[in-house]
Every structure is written in structure tokens, then in C-alpha cells.
CSV table of C-alpha atoms in Angstrom, one decimal:
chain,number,residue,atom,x,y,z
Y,1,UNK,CA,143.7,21.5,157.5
Y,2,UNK,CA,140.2,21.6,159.3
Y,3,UNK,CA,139.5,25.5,157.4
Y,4,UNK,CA,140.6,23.1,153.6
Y,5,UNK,CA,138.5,20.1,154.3
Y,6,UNK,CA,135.9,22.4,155.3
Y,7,UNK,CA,136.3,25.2,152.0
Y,8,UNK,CA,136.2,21.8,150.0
Y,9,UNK,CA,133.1,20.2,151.5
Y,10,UNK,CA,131.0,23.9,150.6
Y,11,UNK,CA,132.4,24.1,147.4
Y,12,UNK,CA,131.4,20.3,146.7
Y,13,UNK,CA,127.8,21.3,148.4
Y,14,UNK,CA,127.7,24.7,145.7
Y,15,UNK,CA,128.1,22.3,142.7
Y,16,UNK,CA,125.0,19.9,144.0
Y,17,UNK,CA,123.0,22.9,144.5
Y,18,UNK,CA,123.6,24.1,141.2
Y,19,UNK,CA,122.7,20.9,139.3
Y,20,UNK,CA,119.7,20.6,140.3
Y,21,UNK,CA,118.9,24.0,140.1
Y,22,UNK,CA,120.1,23.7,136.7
Y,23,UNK,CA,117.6,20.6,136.1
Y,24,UNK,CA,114.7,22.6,137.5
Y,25,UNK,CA,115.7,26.0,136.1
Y,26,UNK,CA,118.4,26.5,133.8
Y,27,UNK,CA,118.4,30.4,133.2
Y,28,UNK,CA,118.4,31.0,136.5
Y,29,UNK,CA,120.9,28.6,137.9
Y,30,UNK,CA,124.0,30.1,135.2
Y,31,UNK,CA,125.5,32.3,138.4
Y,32,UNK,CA,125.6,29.4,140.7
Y,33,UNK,CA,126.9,27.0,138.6
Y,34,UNK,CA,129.5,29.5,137.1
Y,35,UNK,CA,130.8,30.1,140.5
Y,36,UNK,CA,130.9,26.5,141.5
Y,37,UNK,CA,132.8,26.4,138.5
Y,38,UNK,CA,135.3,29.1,139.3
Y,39,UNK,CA,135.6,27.9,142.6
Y,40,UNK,CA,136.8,24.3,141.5
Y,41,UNK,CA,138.9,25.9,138.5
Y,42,UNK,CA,137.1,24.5,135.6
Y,43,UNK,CA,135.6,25.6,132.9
Y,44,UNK,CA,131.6,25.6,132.0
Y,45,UNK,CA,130.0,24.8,129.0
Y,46,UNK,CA,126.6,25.9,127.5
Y,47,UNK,CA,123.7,23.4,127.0
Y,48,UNK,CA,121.3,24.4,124.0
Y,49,UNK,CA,118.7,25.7,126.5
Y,50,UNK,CA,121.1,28.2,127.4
Y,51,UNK,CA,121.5,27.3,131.0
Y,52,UNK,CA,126.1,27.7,131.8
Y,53,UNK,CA,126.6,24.7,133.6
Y,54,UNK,CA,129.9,23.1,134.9
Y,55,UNK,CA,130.6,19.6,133.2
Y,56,UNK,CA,132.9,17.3,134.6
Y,57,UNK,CA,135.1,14.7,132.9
Y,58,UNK,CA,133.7,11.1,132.9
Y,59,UNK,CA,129.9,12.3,134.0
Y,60,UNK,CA,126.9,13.0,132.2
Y,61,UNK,CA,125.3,15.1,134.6
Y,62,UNK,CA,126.0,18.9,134.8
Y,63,UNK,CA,128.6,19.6,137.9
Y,64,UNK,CA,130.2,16.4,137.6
Y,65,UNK,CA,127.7,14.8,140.9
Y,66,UNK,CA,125.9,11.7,140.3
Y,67,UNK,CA,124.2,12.4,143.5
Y,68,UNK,CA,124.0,14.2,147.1
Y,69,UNK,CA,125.3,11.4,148.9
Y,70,UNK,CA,128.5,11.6,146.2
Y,71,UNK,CA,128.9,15.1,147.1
Y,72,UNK,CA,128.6,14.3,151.1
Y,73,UNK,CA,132.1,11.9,149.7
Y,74,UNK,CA,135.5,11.9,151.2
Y,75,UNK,CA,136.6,15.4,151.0
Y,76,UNK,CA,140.2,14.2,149.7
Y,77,UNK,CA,138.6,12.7,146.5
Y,78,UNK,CA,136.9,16.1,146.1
Y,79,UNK,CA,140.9,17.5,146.8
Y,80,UNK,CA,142.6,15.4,143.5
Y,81,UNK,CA,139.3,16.0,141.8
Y,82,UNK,CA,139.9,19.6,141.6
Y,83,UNK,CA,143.8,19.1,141.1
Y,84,UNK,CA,143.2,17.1,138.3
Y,85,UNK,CA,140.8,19.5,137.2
Y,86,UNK,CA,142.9,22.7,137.2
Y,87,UNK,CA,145.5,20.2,135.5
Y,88,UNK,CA,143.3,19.9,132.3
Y,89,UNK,CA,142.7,23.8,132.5
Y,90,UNK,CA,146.6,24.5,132.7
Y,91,UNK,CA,146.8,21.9,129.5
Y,92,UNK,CA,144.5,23.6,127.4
Y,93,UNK,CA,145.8,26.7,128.2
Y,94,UNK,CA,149.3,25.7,127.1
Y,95,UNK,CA,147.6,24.4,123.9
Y,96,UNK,CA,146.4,27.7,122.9
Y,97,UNK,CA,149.9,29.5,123.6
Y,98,UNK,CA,151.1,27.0,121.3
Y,99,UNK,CA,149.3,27.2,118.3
Y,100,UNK,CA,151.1,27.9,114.6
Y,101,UNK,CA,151.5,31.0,113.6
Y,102,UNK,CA,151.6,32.2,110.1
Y,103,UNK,CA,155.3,31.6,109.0
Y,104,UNK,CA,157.4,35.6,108.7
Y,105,UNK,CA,158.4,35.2,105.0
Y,106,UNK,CA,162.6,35.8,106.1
Y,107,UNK,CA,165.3,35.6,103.8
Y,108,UNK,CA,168.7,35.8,103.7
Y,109,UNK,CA,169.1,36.4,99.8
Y,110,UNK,CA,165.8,39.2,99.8
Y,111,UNK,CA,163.9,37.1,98.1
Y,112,UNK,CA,160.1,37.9,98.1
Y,113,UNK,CA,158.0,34.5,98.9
Y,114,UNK,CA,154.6,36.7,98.5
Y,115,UNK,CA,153.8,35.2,95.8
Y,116,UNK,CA,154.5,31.7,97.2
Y,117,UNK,CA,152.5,32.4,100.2
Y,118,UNK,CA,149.4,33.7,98.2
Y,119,UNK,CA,148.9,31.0,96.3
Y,120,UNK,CA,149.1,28.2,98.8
Y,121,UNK,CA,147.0,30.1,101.0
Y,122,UNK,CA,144.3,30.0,98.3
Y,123,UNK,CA,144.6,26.2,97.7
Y,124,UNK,CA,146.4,26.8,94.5
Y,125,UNK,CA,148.4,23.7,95.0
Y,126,UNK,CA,149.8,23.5,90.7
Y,127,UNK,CA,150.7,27.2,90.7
Y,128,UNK,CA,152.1,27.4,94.0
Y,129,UNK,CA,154.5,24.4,93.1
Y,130,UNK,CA,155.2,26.3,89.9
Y,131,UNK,CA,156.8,29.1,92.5
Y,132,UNK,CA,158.5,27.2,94.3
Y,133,UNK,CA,160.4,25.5,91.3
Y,134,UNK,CA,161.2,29.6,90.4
Y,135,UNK,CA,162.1,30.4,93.4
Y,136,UNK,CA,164.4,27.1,94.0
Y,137,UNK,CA,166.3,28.1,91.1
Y,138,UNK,CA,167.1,31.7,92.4
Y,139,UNK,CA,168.5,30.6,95.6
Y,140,UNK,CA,170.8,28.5,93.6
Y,141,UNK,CA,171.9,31.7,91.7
Y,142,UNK,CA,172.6,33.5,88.7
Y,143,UNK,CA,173.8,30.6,86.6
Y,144,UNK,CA,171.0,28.1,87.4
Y,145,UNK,CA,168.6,31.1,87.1
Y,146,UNK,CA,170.5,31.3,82.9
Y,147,UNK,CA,170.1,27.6,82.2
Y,148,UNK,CA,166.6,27.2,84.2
Y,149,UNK,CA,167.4,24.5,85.9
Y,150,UNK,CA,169.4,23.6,89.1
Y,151,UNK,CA,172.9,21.1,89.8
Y,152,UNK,CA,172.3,19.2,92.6
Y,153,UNK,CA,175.9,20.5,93.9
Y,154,UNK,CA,174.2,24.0,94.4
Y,155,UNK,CA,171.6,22.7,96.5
Y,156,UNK,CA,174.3,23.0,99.4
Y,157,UNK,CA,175.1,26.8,99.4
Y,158,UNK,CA,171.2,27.8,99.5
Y,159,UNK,CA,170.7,29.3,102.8
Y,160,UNK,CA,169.2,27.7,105.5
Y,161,UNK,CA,167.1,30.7,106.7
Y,162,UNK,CA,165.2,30.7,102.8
Y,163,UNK,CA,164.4,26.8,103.0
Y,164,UNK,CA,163.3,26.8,106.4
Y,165,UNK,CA,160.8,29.5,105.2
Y,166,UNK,CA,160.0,27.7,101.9
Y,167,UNK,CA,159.3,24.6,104.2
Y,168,UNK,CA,157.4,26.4,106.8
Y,169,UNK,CA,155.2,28.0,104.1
Y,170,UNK,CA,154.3,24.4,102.5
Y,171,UNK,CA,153.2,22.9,106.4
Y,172,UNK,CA,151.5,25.6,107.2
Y,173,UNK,CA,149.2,26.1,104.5
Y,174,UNK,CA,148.9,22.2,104.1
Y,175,UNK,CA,148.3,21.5,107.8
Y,176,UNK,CA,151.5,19.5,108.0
Y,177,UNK,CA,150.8,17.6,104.7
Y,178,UNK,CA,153.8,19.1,102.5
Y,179,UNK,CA,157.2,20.2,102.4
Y,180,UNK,CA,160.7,19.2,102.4
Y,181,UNK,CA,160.8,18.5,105.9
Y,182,UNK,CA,157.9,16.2,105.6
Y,183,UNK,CA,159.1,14.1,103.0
Y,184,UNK,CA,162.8,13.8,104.8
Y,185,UNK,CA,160.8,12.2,107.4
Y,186,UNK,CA,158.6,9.8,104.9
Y,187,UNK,CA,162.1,9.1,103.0
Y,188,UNK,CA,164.3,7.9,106.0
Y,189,UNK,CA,161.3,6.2,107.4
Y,190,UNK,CA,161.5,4.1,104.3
Y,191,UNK,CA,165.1,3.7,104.6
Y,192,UNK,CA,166.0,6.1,101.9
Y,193,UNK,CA,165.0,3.5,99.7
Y,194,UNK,CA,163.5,5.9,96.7
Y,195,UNK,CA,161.2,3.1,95.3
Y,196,UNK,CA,159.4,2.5,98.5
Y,197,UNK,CA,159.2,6.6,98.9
Y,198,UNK,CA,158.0,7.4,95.7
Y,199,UNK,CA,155.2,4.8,95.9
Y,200,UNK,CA,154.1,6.0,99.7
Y,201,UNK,CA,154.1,9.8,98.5
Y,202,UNK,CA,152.5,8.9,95.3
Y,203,UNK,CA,155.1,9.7,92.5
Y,204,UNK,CA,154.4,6.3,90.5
Y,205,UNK,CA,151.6,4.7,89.5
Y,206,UNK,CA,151.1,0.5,88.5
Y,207,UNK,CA,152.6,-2.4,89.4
Y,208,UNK,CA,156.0,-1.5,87.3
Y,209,UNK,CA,156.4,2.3,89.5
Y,210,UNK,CA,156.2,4.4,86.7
Y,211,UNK,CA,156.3,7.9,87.3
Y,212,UNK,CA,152.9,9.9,86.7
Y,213,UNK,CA,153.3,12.4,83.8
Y,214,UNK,CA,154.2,15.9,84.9
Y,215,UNK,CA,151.8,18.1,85.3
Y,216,UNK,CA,148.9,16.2,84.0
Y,217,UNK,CA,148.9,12.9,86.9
Y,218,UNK,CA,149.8,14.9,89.7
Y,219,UNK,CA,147.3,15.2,92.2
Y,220,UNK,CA,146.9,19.3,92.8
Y,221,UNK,CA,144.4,18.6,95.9
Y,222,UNK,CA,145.0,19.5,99.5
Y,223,UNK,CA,143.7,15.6,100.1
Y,224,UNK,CA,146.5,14.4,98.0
Y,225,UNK,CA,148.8,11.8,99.9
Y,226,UNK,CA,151.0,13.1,102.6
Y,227,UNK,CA,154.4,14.4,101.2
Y,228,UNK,CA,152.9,15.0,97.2
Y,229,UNK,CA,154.4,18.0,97.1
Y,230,UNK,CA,156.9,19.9,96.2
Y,231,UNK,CA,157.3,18.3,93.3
Y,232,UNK,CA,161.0,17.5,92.5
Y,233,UNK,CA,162.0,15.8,89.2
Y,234,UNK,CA,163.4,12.5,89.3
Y,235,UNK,CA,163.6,11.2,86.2
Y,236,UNK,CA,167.2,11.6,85.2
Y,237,UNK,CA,168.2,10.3,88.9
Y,238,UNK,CA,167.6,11.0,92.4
Y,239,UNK,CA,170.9,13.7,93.2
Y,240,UNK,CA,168.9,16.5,93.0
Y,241,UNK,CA,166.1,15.2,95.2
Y,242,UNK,CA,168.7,13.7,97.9
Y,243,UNK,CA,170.6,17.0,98.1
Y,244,UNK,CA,167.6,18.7,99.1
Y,245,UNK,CA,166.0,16.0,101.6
Y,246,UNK,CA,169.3,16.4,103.2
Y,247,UNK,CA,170.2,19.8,103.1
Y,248,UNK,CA,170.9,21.6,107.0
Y,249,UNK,CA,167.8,23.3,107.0
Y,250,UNK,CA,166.2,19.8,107.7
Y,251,UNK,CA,168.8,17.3,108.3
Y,252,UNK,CA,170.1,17.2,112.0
Y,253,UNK,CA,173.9,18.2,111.7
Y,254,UNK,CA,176.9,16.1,110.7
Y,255,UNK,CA,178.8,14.8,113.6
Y,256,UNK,CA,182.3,15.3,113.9
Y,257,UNK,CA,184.8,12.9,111.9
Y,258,UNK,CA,186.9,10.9,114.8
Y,259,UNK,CA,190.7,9.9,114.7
Y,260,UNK,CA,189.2,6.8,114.0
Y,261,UNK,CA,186.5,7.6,110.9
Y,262,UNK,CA,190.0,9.3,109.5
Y,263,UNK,CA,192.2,6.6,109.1
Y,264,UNK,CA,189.0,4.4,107.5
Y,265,UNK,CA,188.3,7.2,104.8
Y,266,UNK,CA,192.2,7.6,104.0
Y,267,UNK,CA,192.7,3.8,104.0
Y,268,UNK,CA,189.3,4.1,101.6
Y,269,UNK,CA,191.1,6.3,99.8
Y,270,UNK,CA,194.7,4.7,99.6
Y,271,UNK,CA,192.8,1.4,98.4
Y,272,UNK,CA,190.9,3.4,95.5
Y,273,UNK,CA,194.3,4.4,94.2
Y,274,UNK,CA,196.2,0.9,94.4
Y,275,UNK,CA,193.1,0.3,92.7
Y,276,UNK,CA,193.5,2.6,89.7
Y,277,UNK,CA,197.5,2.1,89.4
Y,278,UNK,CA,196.6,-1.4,89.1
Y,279,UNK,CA,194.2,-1.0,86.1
Y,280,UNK,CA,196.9,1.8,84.8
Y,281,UNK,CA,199.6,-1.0,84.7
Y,282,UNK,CA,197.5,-3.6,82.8
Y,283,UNK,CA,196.6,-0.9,80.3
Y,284,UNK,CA,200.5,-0.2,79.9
Y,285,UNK,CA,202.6,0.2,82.6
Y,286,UNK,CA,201.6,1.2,86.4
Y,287,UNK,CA,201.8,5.1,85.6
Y,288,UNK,CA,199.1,5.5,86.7
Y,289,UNK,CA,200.1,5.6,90.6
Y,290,UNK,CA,201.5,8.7,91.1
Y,291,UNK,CA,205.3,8.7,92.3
Y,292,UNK,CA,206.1,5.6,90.9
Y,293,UNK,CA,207.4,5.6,87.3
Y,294,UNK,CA,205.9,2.8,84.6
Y,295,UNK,CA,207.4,0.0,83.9
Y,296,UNK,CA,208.8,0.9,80.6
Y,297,UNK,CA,212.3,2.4,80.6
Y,298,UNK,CA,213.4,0.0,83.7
Y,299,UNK,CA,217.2,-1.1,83.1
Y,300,UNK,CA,217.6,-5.0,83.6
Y,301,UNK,CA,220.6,-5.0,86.7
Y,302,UNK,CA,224.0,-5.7,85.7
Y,303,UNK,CA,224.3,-8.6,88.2
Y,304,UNK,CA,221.6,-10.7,85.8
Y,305,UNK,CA,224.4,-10.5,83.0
Y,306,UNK,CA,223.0,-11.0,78.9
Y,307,UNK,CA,221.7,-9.4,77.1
């Protein structure tokens, strides 16, 4: 305990000599205040005289000491200092392991996203949105690929490895602006009400919500409000657009149905076809529920006598 409190006290006495050497000569004092520095585990910066000198957080002055008789302090505030210290080095550190990496263009259909890549790379928002339309309507296959356009019931079989890398593409190149993903999150924070989202992403314009004319009104900037793009047609309704906001490559998974969440759907389902006999028999009859016959062809009983 004695050898710590005395290895902190010299290292505390290193960094006041090497501020003021650093205020009295700057070239000369970079080795002693680098050491101080590596002795306390932080890092230094570099003044624009050129002088490396350690800078601690909440001071002014190079090596973090207001003053000799702070320096001469309680050798246990000079112990949490230096924890704290080697706590904000560990944290940068870790935020430098972490940093994006340029999405691998993967695909479980072989398709090629070069292309797609290329031009949002250069900031070539219209023609990279172009691309991805193309390249939505290969992954829902050969017959949307004939007709040019997609169902929204083949948004379901795309694979989730292809619009995870479609997604990733958009963040990256958009710092975290665009994408499916990204407007999921704008959608359900808006309750998945589609009037509210299209006005936050900035699909409508006016007081009435009309939609902005495609291409012309869209806003092909980087700057453009957050979840612009992709661009997914919603003027003849909102399936398509739903299918993909929840598709598994950005929805969390679908819990398990319950005993109980099974007897509510076929009770659902029991009262939706009472519901349509019912109609049946007013249009003629109640053949319309199956495994009962109509009511034509029933015999009055003998017991009722007449004719």
C-alpha cells in the first residue's frame, strides 16, 4: 500500500513538472509530458505550437494540475483520477472496434447488388432508388420480373439474407438516414398510422397529404428527411409497403399462437361463417353454410296435418 501511494505521488509530481515545463518550453517538454501521460494511461494531445502535452478532462491547463499544492492532494483522489482515466481510454477504444464496416454484398438468390452499392456510394440517391425497385422485383421472381411490378403476397418469400443486405447498403451509405429498417421504426413509432408516416418521411405535401409526383417532387439529397427513401408506391394502397416494413428481415419474429389465441381465431372464424350463412339465407335459403341444406325442399311434418 505504502510502495502505491508512493508510485502515485511521483507520477502526480511527473505531470506538474511537465506543465510547466510545457509553459516555459513546449518542444522540449513532449518526452516528459508523454510519459506522465503513459504513466497515468491517458492519452496526449498536440497544441498548435507543437509541444505533446497530457490534457485532462474538466481542466484547461496541460496535465490536468491547476497547481503544485493540487498535485501535493490526497493520493487516493490521484487513485480514481487515473481509474477514471484509463476508463475513458478503454471507452474509446471500444468505439473504434466498433465502427461500421462496409456491408459484404451476400445473397441467397446470386444476385449482384454492385450496381446498387456504386451508386449510393456516389450520392446518386434517384438512380440508386431506380436499382433497388429492379432489384426488388427479381427477388420476387420470374413472374413479377414479366409484369414489372411486384404482389405484395411475394414480398414474404424474398430471402431475408438479400433484404438485410439491401437495407444495410441504404444505412450505410446514408449514415443511418435510409432503409427499410429505418422506416419500420418511423412507421410503428407513429402507430402504423400511414398518414402520420408519410407526412414525417415526407411522402405528401399541403395541408390535404397529397402525394408528391414521382420522380419529379422527390427529394434526391442525402439531407432529405430521415426515412425518404426507398421509395415504395402507395398510391393504389399501402399492402405492398406493409409487407415490406414487416417482412423478417426487420420485424422481430412472430410469437407462438397459444391454446388460448386458438380458440379466439376459430371462434373468429366460426362467427364469420354464421355470418355468411346468414346473408346466404336472406338471399334464398341458408345454403350458404356448409352441411346444412337450404330451406327449400323441407317437407312440412305429418303431425301438422293440411295441406
Amino acid at each position: 500500500r505504502r510502495d502505491y501511494q508512493r508510485d502515485a505521488t511521483n507520477t502526480m509530481a511527473a505531470v506538474t513538472a511537465s506543465t510547466v515545463s510545457c509553459r516555459a518550453s513546449p518542444t522540449a517538454a513532449r518526452p516528459a509530458a508523454r510519459a506522465a501521460a503513459r504513466a497515468l494511461a491517458v492519452p496526449t494531445s498536440v497544441p498548435a505550437g507543437g509541444a505533446a502535452c497530457a490534457r485532462f478532462p474538466g481542466t484547461s491547463r496541460p496535465g490536468g494540475v491547476s497547481s503544485t499544492r493540487e498535485a501535493r492532494g490526497s493520493t487516493g483522489r490521484a487513485g480514481a483520477r487515473g481509474g477514471a482515466l484509463r476508463a475513458i481510454v478503454d471507452s474509446s477504444a471500444n468505439a473504434k472496434e466498433t465502427l461500421k464496416e462496409e456491408p459484404a454484398l451476400a445473397s441467397d438468390m446470386e444476385v449482384d447488388y454492385t450496381v446498387l452499392r456504386d451508386h449510393l456510394k456516389a450520392g446518386e440517391w434517384e438512380l440508386a432508388d431506380n436499382e433497388h425497385r429492379r432489384l426488388i422485383i427479381v427477388l420476387a421472381g420470374e413472374d413479377a420480373e414479366d409484369r414489372e411490378w411486384v404482389y405484395f403476397t411475394e414480398v414474404q418469400n424474398m430471402p431475408v439474407t438479400d433484404m438485410k443486405t439491401i437495407d444495410a447498403l441504404w444505412r450505410y451509405y446514408s449514415d443511418d438516414k435510409f432503409g427499410f429498417s429505418v422506416q419500420r421504426k418511423i412507421w410503428i413509432g407513429q402507430k402504423r398510422q400511414w398518414t402520420k408516416f408519410f407526412k414525417v418521411i415526407d411522402w405528401t405535401t399541403g395541408e390535404n397529404g397529397n402525394y408528391r409526383k414521382w420522380p419529379e417532387e422527390f427529394i434526391w439529397k442525402k439531407d432529405a428527411a430521415r426515412g425518404h427513401m426507398p421509395l415504395t408506391s402507395a398510391l393504389r394502397g399501402t399492402q405492398l409497403l406493409n409487407a415490406l416494413l414487416e417482412h423478417p428481415a426487420y420485424a422481430p419474429p412472430k410469437k407462438p399462437k397459444t391454446a388460448a389465441d386458438n380458440v379466439q381465431a376459430a371462434a373468429s372464424k366460426f362467427q364469420e361463417s354464421v355470418k355468411e350463412s346468414l346473408e346466404g339465407g336472406m338471399k334464398g335459403g341458408f345454403g350458404g353454410f356448409k352441411g346444412f341444406p337450404g330451406l327449400k325442399g323441407l317437407k312440412k311434418p305429418s303431425w301438422m296435418g293440411g295441406d
